[in-house]
PDB file of C-alpha atoms and ligand atoms in Angstrom:
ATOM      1  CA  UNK A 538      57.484  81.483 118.347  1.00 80.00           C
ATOM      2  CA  UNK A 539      56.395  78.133 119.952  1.00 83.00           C
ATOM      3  CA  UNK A 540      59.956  77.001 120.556  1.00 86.00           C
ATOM      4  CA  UNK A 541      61.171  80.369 121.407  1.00 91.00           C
ATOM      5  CA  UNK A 542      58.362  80.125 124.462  1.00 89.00           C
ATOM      6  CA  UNK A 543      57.021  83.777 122.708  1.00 86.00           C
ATOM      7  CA  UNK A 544      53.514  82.219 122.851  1.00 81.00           C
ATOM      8  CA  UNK A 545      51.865  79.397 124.725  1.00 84.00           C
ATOM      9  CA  UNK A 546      51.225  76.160 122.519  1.00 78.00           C
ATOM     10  CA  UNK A 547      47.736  75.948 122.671  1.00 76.00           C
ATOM     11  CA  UNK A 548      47.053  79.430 121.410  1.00 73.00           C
ATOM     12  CA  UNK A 549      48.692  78.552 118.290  1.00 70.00           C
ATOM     13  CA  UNK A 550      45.666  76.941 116.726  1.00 69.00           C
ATOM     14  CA  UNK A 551      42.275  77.525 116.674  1.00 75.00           C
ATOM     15  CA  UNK A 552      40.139  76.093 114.164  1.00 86.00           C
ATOM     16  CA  UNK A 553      37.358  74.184 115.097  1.00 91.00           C
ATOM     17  CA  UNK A 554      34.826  72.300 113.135  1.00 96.00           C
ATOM     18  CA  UNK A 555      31.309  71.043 113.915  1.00 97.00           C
ATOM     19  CA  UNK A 556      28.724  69.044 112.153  1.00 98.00           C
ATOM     20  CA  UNK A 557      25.217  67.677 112.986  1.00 98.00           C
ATOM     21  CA  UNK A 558      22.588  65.432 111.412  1.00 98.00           C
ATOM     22  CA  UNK A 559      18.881  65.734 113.019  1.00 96.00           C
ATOM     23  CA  UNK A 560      16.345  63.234 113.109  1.00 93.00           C
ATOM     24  CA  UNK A 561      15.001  63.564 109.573  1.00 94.00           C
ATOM     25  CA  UNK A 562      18.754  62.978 108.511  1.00 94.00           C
ATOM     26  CA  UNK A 563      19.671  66.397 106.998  1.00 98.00           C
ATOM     27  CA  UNK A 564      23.436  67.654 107.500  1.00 98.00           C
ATOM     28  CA  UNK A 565      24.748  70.694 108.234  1.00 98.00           C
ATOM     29  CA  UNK A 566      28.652  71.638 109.181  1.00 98.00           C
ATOM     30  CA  UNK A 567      30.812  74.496 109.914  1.00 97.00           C
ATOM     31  CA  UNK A 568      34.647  75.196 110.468  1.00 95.00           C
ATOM     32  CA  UNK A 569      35.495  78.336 112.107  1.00 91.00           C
ATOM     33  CA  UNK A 570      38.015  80.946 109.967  1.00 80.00           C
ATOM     34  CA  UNK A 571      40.441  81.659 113.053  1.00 68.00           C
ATOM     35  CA  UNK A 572      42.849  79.686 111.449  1.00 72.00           C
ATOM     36  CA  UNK A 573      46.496  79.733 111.717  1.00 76.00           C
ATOM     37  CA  UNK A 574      47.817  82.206 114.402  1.00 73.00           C
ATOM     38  CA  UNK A 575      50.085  84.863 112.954  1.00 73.00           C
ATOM     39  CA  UNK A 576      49.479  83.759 109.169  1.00 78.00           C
ATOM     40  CA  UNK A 577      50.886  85.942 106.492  1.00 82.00           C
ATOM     41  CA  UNK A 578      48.631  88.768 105.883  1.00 84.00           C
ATOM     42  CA  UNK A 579      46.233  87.966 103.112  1.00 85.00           C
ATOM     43  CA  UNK A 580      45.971  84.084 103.806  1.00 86.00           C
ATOM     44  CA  UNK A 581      42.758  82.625 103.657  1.00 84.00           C
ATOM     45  CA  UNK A 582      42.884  79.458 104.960  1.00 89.00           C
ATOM     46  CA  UNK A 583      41.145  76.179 104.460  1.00 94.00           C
ATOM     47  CA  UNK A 584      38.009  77.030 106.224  1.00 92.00           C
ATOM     48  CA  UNK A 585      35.837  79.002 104.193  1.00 91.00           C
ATOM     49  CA  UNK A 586      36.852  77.555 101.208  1.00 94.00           C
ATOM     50  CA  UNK A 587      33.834  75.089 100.427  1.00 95.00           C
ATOM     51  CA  UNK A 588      35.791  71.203  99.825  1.00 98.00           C
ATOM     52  CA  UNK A 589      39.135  72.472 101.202  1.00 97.00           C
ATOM     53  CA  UNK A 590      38.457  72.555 105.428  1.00 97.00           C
ATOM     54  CA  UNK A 591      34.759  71.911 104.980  1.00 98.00           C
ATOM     55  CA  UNK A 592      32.333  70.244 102.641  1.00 98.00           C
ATOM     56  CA  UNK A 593      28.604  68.799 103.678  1.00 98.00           C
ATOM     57  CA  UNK A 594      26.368  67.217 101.285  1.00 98.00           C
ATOM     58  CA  UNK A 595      22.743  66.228 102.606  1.00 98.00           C
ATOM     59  CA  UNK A 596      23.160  62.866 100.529  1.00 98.00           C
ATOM     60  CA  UNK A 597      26.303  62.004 101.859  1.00 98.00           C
ATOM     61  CA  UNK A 598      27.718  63.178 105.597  1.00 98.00           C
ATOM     62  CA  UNK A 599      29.899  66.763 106.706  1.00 98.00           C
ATOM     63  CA  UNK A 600      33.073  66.586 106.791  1.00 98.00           C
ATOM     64  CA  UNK A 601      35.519  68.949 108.391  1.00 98.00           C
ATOM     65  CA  UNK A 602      39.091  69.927 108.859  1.00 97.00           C
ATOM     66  CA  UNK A 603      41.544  71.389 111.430  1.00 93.00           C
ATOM     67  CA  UNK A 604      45.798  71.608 110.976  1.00 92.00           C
ATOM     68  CA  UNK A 605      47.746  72.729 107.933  1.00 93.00           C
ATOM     69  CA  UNK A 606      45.182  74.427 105.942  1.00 94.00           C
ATOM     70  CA  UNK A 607      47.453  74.187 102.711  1.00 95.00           C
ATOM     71  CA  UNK A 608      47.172  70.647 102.640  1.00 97.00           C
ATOM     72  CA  UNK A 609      43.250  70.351 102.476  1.00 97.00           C
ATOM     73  CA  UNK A 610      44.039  73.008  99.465  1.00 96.00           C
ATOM     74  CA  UNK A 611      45.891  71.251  97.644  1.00 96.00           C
ATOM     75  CA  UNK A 612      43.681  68.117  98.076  1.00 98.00           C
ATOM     76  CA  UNK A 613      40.552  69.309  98.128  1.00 98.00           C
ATOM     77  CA  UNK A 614      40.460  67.264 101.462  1.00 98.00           C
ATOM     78  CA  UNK A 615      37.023  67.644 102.480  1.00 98.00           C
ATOM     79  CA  UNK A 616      35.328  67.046  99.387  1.00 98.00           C
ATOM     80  CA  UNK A 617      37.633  63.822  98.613  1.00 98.00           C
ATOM     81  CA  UNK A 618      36.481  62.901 102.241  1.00 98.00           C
ATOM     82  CA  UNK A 619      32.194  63.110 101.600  1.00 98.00           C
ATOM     83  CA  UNK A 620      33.024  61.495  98.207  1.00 98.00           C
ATOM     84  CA  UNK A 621      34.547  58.472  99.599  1.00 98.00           C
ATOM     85  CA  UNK A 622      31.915  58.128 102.192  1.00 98.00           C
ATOM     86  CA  UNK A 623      29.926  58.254  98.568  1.00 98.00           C
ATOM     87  CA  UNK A 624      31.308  55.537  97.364  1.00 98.00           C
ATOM     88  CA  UNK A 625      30.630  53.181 100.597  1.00 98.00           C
ATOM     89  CA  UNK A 626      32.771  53.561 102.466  1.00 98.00           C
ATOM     90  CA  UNK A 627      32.795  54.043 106.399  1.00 98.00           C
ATOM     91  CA  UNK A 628      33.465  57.360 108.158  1.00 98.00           C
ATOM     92  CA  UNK A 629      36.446  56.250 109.397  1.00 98.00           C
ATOM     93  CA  UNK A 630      37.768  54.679 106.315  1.00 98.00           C
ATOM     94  CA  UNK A 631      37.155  58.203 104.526  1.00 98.00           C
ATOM     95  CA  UNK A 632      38.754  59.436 106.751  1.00 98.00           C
ATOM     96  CA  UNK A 633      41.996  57.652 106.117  1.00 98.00           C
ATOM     97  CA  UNK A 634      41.881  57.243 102.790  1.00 98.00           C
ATOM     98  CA  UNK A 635      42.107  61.028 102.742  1.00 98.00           C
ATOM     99  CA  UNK A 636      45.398  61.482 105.043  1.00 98.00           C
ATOM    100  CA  UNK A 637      46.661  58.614 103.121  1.00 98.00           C
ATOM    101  CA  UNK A 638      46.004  61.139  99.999  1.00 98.00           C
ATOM    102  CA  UNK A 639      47.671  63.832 101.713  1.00 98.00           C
ATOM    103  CA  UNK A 640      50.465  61.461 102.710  1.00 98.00           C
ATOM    104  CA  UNK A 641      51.165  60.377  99.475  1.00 98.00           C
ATOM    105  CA  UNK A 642      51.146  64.146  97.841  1.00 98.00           C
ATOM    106  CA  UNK A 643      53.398  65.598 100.293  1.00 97.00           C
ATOM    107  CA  UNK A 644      56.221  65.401  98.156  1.00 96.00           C
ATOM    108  CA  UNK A 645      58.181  68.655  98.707  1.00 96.00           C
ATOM    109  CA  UNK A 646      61.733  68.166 101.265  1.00 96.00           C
ATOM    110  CA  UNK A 647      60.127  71.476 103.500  1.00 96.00           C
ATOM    111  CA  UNK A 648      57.332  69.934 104.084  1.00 96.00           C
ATOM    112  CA  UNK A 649      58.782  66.374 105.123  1.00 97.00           C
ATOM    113  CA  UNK A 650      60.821  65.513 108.479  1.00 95.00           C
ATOM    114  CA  UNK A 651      63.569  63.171 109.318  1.00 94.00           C
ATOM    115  CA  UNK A 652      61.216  59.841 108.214  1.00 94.00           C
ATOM    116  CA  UNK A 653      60.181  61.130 105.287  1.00 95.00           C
ATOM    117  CA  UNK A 654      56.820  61.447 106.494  1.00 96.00           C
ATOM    118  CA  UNK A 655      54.478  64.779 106.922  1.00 97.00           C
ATOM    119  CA  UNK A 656      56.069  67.552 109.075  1.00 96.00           C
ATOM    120  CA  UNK A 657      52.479  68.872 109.967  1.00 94.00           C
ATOM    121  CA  UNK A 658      49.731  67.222 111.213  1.00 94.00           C
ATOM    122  CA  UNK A 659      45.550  67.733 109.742  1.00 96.00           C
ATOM    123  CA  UNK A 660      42.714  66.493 111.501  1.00 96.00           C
ATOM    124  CA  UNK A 661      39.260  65.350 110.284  1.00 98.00           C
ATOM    125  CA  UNK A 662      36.078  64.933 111.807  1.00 98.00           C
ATOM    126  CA  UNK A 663      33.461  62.822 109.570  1.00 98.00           C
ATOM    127  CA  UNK A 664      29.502  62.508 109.778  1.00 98.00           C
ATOM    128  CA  UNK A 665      27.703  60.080 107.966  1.00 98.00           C
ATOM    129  CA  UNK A 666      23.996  60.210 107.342  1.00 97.00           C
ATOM    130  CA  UNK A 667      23.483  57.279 109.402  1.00 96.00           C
ATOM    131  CA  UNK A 668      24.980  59.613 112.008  1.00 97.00           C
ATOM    132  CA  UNK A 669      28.220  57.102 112.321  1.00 98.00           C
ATOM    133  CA  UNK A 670      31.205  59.622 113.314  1.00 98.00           C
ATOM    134  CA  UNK A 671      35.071  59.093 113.072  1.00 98.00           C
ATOM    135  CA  UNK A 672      37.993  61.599 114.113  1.00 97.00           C
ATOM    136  CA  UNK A 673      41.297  60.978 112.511  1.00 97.00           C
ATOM    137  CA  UNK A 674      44.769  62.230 112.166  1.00 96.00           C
ATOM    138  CA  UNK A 675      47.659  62.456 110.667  1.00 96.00           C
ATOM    139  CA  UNK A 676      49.517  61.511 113.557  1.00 94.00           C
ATOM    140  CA  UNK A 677      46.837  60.209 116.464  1.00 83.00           C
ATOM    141  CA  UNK A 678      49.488  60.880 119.596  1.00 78.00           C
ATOM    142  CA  UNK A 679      49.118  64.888 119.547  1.00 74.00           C
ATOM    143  CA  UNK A 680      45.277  64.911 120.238  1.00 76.00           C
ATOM    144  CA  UNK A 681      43.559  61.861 121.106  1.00 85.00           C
ATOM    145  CA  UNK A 682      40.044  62.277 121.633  1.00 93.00           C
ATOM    146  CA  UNK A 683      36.937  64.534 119.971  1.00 95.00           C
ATOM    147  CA  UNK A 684      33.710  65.464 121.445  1.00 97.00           C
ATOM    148  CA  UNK A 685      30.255  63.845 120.074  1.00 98.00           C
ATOM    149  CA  UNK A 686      27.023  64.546 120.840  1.00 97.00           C
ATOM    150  CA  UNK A 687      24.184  61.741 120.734  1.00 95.00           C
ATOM    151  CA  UNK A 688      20.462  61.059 122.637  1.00 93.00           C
ATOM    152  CA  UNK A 689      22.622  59.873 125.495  1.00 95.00           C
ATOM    153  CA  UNK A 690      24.495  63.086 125.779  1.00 97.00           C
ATOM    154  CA  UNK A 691      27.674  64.309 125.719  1.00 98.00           C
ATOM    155  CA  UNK A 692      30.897  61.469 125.151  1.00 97.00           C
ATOM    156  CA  UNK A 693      34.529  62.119 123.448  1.00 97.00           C
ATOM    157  CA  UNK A 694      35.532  59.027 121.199  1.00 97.00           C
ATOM    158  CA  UNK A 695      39.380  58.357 120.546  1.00 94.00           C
ATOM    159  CA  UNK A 696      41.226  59.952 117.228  1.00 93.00           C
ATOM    160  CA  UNK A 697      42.450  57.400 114.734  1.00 95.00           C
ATOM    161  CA  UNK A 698      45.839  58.238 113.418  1.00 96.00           C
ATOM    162  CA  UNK A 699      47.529  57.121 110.428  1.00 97.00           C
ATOM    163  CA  UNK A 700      51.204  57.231 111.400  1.00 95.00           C
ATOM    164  CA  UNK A 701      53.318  56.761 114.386  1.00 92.00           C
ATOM    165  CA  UNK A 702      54.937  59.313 116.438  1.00 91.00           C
ATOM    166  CA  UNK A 703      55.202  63.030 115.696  1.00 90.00           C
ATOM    167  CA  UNK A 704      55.186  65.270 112.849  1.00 92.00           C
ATOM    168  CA  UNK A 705      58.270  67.130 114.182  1.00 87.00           C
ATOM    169  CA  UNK A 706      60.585  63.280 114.652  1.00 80.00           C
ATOM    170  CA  UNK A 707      63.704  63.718 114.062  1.00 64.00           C
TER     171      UNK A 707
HETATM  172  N1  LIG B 323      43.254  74.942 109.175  1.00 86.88           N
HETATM  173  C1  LIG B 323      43.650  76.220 109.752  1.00 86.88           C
HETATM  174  C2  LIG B 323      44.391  77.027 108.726  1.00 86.88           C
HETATM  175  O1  LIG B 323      45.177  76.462 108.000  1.00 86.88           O
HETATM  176  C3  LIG B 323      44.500  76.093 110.950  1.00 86.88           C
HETATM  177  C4  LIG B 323      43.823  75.438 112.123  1.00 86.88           C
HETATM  178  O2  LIG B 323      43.299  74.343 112.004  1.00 86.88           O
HETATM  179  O3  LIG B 323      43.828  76.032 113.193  1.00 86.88           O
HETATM  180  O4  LIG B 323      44.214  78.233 108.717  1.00 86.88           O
END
């Protein structure tokens, strides 16, 4: 409906996801249930399922998703995201070690373009307790920049993406 020009680009997603740590270092997160405009009636979504678009633990960081919802399904994206931040490692490291996961799962010929690579994109945004933040992508060149919040106000920091290009290369 995008290419036909039946709807506007930018209405076509509208997920958002937000997470916070406070002084005392406890976490909270949410991602919004909009989801994916004109989804098959009956389709949940990542969002509201708990490790899929969205997982916090008060030990860890929040981590949160927006793009193709069935991907943080079938990897459990969110959760694989807080546990690697578990482990050690940094928010933005988590972060791409978990589209690398994705990457390396997306297997099926639909879901692949031209290169061989992902024909969607998924974002994540990552919180650590320390209150260290990283946004990363798939593909960095579609949306380059999310919004943080700190004691010296309000600043967007650049996306980090994994591959090159665009989901939809030829
Ligand atoms: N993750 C959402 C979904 O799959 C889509 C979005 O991010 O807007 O429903």
């Amino acid at each position: 409906m995008v290419d036909d020009g039946l709807i506007p680009a930018h209405s076509f997603w509208g997920t958002t996801n937000c997470n916070a740590v406070n002084a005392d270092g406890d976490i909270c997160g949410v991602t919004t249930t909009s989801g994916l405009s004109w989804k098959i009636p009956g389709r949940t979504g990542d969002s509201p399922i708990l490790g899929a678009g969205l997982y916090v633990d008060n030990d860890v960081g929040a981590v949160g998703s927006t793009g193709r919802g069935e991907a943080n399904l079938y990897n459990l994206s969110s959760f694989l995201a807080v546990e690697f931040m578990r482990q050690g490692m940094s928010p933005l490291d988590a972060g791409m070690a978990t589209l690398e996961r994705i990457r390396s799962n997306t297997v099926e010929s639909r879901l692949l373009n031209a290169r061989g690579l992902p024909s969607f994109d998924v974002r994540f945004f990552l919180l650590n307790k320390a209150g260290e933040t990283a946004g990363v992508a798939l593909y960095g060149s579609a949306e380059t920049h999310y919004a943080v919040c700190t004691e010296n106000g309000a600043e967007e920091r650049p996306f980090e993406g994994l591959l090159e290009g665009s989901p939809r290369d030829a």
